[in-house]
Coordinates of C-alpha atoms and ligand atoms in Angstrom, one line a residue:
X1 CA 100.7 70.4 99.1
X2 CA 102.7 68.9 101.4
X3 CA 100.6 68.1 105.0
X4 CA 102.2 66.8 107.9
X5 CA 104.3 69.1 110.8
X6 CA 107.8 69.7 110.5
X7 CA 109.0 69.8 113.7
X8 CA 112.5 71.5 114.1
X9 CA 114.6 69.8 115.9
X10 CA 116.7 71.4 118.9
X11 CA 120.1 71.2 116.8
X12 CA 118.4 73.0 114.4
X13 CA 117.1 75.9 116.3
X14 CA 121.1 76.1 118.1
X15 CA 122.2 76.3 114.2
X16 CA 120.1 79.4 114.6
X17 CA 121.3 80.7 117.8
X18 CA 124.9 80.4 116.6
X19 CA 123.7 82.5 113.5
X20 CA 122.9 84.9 116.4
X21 CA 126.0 84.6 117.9
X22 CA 127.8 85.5 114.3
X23 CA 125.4 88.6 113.9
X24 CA 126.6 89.7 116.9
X25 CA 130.5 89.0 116.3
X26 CA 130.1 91.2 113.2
X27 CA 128.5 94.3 114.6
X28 CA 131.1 94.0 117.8
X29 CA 133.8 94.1 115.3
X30 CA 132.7 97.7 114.2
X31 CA 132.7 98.9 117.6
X32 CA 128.2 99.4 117.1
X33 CA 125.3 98.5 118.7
X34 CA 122.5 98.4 116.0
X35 CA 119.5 98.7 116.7
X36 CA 116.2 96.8 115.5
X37 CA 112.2 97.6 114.8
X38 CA 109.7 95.1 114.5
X39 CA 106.1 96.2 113.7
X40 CA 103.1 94.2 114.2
X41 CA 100.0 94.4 112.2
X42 CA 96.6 91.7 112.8
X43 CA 96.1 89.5 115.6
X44 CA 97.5 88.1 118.7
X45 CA 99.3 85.5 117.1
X46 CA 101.4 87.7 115.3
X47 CA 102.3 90.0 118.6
X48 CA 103.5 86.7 120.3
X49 CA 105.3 86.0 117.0
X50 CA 106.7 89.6 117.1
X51 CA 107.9 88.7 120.4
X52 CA 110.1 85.7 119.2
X53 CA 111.5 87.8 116.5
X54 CA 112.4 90.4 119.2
X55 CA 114.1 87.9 121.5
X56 CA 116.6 86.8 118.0
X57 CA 117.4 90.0 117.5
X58 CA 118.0 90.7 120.7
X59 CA 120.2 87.0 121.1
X60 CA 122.2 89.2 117.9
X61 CA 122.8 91.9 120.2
X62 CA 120.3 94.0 118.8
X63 CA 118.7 97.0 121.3
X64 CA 114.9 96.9 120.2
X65 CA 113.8 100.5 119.1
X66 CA 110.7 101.9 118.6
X67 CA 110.8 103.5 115.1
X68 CA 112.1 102.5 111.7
X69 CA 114.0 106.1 111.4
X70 CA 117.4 105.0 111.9
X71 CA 117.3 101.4 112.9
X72 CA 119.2 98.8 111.4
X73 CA 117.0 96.2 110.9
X74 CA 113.0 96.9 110.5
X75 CA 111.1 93.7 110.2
X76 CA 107.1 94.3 108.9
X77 CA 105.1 91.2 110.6
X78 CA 101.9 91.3 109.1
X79 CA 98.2 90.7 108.4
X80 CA 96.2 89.3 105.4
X81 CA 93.0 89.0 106.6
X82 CA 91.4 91.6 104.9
X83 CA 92.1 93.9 102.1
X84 CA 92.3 96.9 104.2
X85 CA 95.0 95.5 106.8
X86 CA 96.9 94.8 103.2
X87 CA 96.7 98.4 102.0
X88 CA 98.0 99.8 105.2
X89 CA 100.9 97.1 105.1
X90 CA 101.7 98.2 101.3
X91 CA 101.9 102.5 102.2
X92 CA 103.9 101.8 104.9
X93 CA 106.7 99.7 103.6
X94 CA 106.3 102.2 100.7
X95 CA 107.6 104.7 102.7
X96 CA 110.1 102.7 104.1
X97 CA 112.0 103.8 100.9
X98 CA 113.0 107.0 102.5
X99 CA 114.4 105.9 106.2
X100 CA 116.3 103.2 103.9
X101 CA 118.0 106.3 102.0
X102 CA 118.3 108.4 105.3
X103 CA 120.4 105.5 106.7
X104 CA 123.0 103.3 104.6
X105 CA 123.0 99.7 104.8
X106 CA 119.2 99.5 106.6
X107 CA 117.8 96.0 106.4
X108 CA 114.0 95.9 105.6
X109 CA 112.3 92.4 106.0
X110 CA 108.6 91.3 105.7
X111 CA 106.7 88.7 107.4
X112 CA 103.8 87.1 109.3
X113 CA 100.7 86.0 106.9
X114 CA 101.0 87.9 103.6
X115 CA 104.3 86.5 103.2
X116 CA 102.2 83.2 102.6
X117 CA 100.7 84.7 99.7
X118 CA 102.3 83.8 96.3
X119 CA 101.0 87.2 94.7
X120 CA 102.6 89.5 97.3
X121 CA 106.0 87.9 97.5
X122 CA 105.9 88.4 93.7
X123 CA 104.6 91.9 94.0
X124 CA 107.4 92.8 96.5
X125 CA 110.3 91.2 93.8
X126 CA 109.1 92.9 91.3
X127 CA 108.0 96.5 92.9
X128 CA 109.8 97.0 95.9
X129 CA 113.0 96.4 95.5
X130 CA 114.5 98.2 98.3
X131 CA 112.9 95.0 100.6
X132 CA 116.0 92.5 101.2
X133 CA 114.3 89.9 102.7
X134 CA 110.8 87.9 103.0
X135 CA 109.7 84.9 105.3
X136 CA 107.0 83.0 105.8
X137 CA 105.6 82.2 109.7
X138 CA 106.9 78.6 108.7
X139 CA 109.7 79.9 108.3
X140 CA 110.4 82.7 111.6
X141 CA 112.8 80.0 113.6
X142 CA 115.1 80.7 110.6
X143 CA 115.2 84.5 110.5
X144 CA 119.0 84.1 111.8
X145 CA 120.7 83.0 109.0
X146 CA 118.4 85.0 106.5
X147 CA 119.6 88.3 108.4
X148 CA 122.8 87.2 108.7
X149 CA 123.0 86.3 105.0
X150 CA 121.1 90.2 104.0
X151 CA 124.2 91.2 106.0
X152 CA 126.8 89.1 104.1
X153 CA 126.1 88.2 101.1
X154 CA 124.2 91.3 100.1
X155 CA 121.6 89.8 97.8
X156 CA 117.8 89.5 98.8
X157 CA 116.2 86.6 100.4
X158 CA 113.2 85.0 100.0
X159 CA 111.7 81.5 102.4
X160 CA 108.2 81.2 101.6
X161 CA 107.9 77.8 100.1
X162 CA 104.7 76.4 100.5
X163 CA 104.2 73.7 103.6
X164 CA 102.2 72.5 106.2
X165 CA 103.8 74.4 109.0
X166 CA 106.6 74.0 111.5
X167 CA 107.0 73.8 115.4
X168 CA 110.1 75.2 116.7
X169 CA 110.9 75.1 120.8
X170 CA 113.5 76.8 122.8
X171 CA 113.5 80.3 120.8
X172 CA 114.2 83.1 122.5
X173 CA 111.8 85.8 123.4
X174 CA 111.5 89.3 124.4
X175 CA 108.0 89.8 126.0
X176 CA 106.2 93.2 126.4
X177 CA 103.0 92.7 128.0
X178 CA 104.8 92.8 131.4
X179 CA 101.9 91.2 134.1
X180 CA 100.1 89.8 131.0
X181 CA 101.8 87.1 128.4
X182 CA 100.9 85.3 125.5
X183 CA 101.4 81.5 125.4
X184 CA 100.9 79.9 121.4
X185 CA 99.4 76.9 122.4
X186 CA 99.0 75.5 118.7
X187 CA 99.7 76.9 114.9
X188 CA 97.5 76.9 112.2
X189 CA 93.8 76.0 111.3
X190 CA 92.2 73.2 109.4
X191 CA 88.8 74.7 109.1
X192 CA 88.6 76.6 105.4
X193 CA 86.1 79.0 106.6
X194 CA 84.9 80.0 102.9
X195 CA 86.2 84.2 103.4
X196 CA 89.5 83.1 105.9
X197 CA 92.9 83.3 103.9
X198 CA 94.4 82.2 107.7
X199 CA 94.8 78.3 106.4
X200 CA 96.4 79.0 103.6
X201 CA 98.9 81.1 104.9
X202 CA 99.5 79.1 108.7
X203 CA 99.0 76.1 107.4
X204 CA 97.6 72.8 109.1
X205 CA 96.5 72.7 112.6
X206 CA 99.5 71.5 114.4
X207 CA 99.6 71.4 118.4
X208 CA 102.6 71.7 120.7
X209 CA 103.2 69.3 123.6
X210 CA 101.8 70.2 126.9
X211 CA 104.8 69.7 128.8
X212 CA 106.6 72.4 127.0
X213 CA 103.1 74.7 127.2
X214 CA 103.3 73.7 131.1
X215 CA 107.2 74.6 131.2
X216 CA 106.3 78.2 129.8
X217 CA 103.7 78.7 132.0
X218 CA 105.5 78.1 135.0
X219 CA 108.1 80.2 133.9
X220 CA 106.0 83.1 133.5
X221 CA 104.0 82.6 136.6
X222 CA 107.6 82.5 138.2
X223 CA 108.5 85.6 136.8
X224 CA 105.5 87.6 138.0
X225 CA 103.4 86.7 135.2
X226 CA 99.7 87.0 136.4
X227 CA 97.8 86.9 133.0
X228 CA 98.4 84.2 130.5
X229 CA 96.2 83.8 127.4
X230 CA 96.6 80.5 125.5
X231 CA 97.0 81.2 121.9
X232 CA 95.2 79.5 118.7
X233 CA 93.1 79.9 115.8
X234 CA 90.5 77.1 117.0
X235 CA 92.1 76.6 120.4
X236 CA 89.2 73.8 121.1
X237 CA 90.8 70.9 119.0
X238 CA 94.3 71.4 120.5
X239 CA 95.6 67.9 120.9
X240 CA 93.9 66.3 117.9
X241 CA 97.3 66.0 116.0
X242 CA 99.1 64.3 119.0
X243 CA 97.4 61.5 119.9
X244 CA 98.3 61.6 123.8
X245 CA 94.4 61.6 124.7
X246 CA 95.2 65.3 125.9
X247 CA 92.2 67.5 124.9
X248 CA 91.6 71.3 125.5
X249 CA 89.5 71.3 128.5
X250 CA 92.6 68.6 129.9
X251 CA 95.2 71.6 129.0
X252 CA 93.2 74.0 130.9
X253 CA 93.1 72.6 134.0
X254 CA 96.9 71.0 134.0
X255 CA 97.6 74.7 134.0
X256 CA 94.6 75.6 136.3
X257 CA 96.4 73.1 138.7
X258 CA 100.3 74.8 138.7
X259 CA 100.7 76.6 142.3
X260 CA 100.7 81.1 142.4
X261 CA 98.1 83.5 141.9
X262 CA 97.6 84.0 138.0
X263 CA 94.5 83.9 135.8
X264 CA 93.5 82.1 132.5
X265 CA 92.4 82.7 129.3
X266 CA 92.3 81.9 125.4
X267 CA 91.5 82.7 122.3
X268 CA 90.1 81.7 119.8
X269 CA 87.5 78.9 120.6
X270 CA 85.4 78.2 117.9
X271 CA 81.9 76.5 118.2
X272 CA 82.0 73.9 116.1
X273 CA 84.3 72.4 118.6
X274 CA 83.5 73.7 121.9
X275 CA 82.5 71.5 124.4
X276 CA 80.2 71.2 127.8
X277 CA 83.7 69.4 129.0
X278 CA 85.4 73.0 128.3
X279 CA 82.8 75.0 130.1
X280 CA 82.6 73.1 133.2
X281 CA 86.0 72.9 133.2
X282 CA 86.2 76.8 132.9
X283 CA 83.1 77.0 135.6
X284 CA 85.5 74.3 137.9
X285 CA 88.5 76.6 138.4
X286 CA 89.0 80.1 139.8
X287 CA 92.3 80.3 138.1
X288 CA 90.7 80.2 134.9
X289 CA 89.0 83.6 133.8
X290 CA 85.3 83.4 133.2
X291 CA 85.7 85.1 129.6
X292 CA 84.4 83.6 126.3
X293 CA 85.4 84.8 123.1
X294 CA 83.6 82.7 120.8
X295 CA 82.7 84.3 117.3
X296 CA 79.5 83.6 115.4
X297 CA 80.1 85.2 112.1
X298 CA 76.1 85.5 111.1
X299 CA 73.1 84.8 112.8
X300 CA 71.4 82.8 110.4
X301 CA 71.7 79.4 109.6
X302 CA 71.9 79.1 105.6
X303 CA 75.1 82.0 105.9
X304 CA 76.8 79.8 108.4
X305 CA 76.0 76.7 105.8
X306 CA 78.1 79.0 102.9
X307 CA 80.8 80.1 105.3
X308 CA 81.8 76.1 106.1
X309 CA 81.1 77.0 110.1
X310 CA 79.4 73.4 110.5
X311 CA 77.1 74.5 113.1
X312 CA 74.1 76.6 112.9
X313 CA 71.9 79.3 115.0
X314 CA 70.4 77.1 117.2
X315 CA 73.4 74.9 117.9
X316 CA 75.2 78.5 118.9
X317 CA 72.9 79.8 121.1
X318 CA 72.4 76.5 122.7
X319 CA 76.7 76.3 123.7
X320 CA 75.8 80.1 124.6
X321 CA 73.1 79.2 126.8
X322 CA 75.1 75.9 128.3
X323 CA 78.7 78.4 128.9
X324 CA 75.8 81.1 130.8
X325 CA 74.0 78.5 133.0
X326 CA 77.5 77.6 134.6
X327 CA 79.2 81.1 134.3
X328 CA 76.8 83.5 136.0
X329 CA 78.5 86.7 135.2
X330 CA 80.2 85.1 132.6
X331 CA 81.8 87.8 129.9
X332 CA 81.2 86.9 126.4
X333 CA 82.7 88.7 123.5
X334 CA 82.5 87.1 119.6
X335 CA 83.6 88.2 115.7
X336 CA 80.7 88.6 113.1
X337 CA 80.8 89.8 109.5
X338 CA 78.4 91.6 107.8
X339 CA 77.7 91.4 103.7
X340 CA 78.6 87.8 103.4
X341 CA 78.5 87.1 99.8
X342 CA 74.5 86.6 99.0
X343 CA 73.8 88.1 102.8
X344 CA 69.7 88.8 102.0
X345 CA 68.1 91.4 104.1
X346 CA 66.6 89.0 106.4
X347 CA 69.8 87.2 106.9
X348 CA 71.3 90.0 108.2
X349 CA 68.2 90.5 110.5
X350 CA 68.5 87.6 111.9
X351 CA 72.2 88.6 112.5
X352 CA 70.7 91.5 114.9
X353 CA 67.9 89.4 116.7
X354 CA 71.1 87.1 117.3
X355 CA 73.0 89.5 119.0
X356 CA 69.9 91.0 120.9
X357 CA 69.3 87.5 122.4
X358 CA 72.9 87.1 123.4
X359 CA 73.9 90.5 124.4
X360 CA 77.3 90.5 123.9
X361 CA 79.9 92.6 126.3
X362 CA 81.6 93.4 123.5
X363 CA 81.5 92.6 119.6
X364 CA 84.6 92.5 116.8
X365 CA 82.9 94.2 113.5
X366 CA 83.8 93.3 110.1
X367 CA 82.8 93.6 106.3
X368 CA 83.5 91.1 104.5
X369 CA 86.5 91.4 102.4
X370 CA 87.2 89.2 99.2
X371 CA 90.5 87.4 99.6
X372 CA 91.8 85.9 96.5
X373 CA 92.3 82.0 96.5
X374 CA 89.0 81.6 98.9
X375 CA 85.9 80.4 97.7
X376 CA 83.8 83.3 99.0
X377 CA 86.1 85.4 96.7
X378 CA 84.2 84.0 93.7
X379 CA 80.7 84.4 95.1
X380 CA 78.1 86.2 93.8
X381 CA 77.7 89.2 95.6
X382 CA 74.9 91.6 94.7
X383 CA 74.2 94.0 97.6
X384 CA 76.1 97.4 97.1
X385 CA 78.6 98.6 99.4
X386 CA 76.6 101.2 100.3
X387 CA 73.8 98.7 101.7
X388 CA 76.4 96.5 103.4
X389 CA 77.8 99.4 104.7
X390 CA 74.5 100.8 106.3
X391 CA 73.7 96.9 107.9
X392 CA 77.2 97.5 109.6
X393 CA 76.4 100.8 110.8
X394 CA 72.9 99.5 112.5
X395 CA 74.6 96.2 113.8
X396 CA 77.5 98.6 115.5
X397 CA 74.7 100.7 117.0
X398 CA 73.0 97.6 118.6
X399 CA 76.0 96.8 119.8
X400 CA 77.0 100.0 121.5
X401 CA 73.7 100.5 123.1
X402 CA 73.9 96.6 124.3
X403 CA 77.5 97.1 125.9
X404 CA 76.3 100.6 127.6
X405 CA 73.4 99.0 129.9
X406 CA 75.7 96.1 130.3
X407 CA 78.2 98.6 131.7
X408 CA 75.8 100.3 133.6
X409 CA 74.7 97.0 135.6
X410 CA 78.6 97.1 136.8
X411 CA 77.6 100.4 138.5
X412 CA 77.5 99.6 142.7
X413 CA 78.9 96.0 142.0
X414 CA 82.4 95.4 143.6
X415 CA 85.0 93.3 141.4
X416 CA 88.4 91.5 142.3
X417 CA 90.2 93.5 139.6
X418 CA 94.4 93.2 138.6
X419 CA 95.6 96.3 138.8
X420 CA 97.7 96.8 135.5
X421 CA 99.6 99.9 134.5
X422 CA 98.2 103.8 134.5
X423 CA 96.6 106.0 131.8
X424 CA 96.2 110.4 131.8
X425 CA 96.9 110.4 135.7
X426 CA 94.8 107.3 136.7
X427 CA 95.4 103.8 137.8
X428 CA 93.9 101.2 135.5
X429 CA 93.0 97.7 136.4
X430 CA 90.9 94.7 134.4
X431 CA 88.1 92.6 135.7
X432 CA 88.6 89.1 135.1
X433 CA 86.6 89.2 132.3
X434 CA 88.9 91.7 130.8
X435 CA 86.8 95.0 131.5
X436 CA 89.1 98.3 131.9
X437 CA 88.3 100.2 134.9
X438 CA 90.1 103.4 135.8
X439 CA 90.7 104.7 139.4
X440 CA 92.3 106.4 141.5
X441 CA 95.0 105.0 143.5
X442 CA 99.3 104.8 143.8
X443 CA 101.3 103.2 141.5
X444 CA 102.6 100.6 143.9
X445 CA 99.5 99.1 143.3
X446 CA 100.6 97.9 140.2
X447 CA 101.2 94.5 140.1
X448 CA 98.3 93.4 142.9
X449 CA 94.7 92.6 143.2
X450 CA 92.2 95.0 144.3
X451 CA 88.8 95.2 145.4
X452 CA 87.2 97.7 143.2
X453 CA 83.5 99.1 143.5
X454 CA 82.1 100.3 140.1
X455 CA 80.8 104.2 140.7
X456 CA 80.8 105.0 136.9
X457 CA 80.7 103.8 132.9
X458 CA 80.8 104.2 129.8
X459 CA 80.6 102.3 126.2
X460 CA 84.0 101.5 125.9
X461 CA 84.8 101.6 130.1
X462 CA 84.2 101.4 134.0
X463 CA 85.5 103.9 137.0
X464 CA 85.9 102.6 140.3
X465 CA 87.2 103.0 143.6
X466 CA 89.1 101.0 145.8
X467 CA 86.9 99.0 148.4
X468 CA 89.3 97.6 151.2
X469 CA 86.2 96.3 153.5
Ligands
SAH501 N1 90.3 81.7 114.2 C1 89.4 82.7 114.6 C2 89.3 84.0 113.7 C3 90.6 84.6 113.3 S1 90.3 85.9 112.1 C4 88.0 82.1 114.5 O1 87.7 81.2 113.8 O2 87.1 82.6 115.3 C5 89.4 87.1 113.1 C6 88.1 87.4 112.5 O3 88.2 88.1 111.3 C7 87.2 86.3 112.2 O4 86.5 85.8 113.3 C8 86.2 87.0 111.2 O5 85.1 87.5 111.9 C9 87.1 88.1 110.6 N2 87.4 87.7 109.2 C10 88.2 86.7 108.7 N3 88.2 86.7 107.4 C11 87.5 87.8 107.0 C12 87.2 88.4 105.7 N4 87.6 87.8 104.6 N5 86.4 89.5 105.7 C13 85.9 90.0 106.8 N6 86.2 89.5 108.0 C14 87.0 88.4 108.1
SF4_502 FE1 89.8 81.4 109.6 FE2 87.8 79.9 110.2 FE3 90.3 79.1 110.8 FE4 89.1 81.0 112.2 S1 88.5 78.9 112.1 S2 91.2 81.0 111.3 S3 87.9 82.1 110.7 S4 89.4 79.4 108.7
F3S503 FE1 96.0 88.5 110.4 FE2 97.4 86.3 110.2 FE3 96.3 86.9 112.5 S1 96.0 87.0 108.7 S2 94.5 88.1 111.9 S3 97.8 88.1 111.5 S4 96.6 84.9 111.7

């Protein structure tokens, strides 16, 4: 397998953009304007990705729609990460049979991280043929001159060869989170976590330079921008692969130091790399959001061991307990899985008394879910569904009682909040550590910062009223 970075040079990426400009020339010549869906399935990475493959359509002249019924173009980004997320991607590009019939000449592509599986791309040759093209997220910077060949030629296309992963600058974008943006700091992962397919289909950790992470970010923040979150799959050894002495924590506050009023924050940091250096750097600057997402996958040790984490329970709760000391009110969030291959009873005990000693604001739930090509997939795996599936329903009521009294303590507290769009009649804002509150209020607010004094909550949320004192 071939390992190092290609990095696409900026000829290459206006060889692109002039395939943009040729899309465009064709569908002016019929006297159209076409129109284009792009849905997103799995994580964050792919919604910023989505976002890129947004801003080339729209660069083709493209007006982005909001259903596949009668669009021109429907591009599938999606996510392999467990079987389930699959099986949803399969029924739906099923179905994509029919809006293909209902309108002539439809161009159906898929994407994002199955595309990196060998199996599927041969599944979708072989049993849905009504698919005309497939790309790997290597391989996004060229969607261009794949659609534009779809278009021309008429034959399907496939660019999902194997490699360590490309970094393309300077492609164009159409955002949607309006005050709050995503900013891919770095692509990839090197960690072979024994259950994650994500190496094998991102390929090697690879960072991008932080001048052109600055540039975006002052952009943004000059666009009205007020909530970035850096983007990674192990955000904490960003830099690594350059060699300009330019860690994580040094990233953070470069972008801490750029003038406006914005706030920070990332995802994913994983333990085996975090640092004191990142938390005090967090602790150091207001402009950086005092929320942690940092998973632990199992609470006991010999899991951890079989999962290829390379750290154990006591070296977690010890960067827990380090990141609390100089974040009071710090809001920590994390991933776990439960019915790890070989996952004894006790293990998964010491899952819960891991979470009860943390108490997490919030936790993302998972069964583990065999992906082929990863050694977990080959473990032996004894416990029945049934018994995984009752650990996961204990460990999810924990959690929900743990993230009700922490909601409760909110109640009578006041919080500098961003107030961010509306929902059924309210106004709704986030704390800075990314709680929803809903309150009453004018839309005009939208856009600001607010005082807001917690009166009520819920599991899930907070309601509030403005405090101008
Ligand atoms: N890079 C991030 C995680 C990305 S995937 C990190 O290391 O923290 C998001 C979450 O999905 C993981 O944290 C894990 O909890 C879950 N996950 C990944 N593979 C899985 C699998 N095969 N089965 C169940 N859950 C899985
Ligand atoms: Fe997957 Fe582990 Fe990499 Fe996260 S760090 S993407 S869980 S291999
Ligand atoms: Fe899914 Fe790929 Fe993200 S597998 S979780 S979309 S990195």
């Amino acid at each position: 397998m071939n390992t190092k970075t290609t990095r696409i040079t900026p000829e290459q990426v206006d060889e692109q953009l002039a395939f943009c400009d040729q899309i465009h020339a064709l569908w002016t010549a019929r006297g159209i304007t076409p129109k284009a869906y792009v849905e997103t399935y799995g994580c964050q990475q792919n919604e910023a990705d989505s976002e890129r493959i947004r801003g080339m359509l729209a660069q083709a002249g493209y007006a982005i729609c909001d259903q596949a019924e009668g669009a021109d173009v429907v591009v599938m980004n999606t996510c392999a990460i467990r079987e389930h997320a699959e099986q949803r991607v399969f029924g739906n590009l099923g179905a994509l049979t029919h809006t293909k019939r209902r309108h002539e000449g439809q161009k159906i592509f898929l994407c994002g991280c199955m595309a990196g599986q060998e199996h599927v791309v041969e599944r979708i040759k072989k049993s849905y043929p009504h698919v005309d093209g497939v790309f790997s997220t290597h391989h996004l910077w060229e969607f261009p001159s794949l659609l534009y060949r779809t278009l021309t030629v008429k034959k399907r296309v496939y660019a999902t060869a194997d490699e360590a992963g490309s970094i393309a600058e300077g492609l164009p974008v159409v955002r949607s989170g309006g005050l709050k943006a995503w900013v891919s700091i770095m692509y990839g992962c090197n960690n072979f976590c024994t259950y994650c397919i994500v190496p094998y289909v991102r390929g090697r950790e690879r960072s991008r330079l932080p001048e052109d992470v600055l540039a975006e970010c002052r952009e943004l923040i000059a666009s009205g921008v007020k909530d970035i979150t850096l983007l990674g799959q192990n955000v904490n050894s960003y830099g690594k692969d350059l060699g300009l002495g330019v860690d994580f924590a040094d990233l953070l506050s470069m972008i801490a130091e750029l003038p406006g009023e914005f706030l920070i924050r990332f995802m994913t940091s994983h333990p085996r790399d975090a640092s004191h250096k990142l938390f005090d750097t967090m602790a150091k600057y207001p402009k950086i959001a005092k929320q942690l997402h940092l998973p632990f996958q199992s609470g006991s040790s010999r899991v951890l061991k079989a999962m290829n984490r390379h750290y154990d329970r006591e070296q977690y709760l010890e960067l827990v307990n380090y990141a609390k000391s100089v974040m009071p009110g710090l809001v920590l969030t994390s991933d776990v899985i439960v019915g790890f291959p070989g996952e004894t009873a006790e293990e998964f005990e010491e899952t819960l008394t891991l979470i009860e000693q943390v108490r997490y604001d919030s936790l993302f739930t998972f069964i583990f879910s065999p992906r082929k090509g990863t050694p977990a997939a080959s473990m032996e795996d004894p416990t029945p569904k049934q018994e995984k599936n009752e650990r996961f329903d204990r460990l999810c009521a924990l959690q929900n009682a743990i993230s009700e009294e922490i909601h409760n303590e909110y109640v009578g507290k006041t919080f500098r909040c961003l107030v961010d769009g509306t929902d059924r009649g309210h106004i709704t804002a986030r704390t800075e550590g990314g709680r929803l509150v809903r309150f009453e209020g004018s839309e005009d607010l939208i856009g600001t910062w607010q005082n807001i004094t917690i009166t009520g909550s819920t599991t899930w949320s907070l309601v509030g009223e403005m405090n101008n004192e």
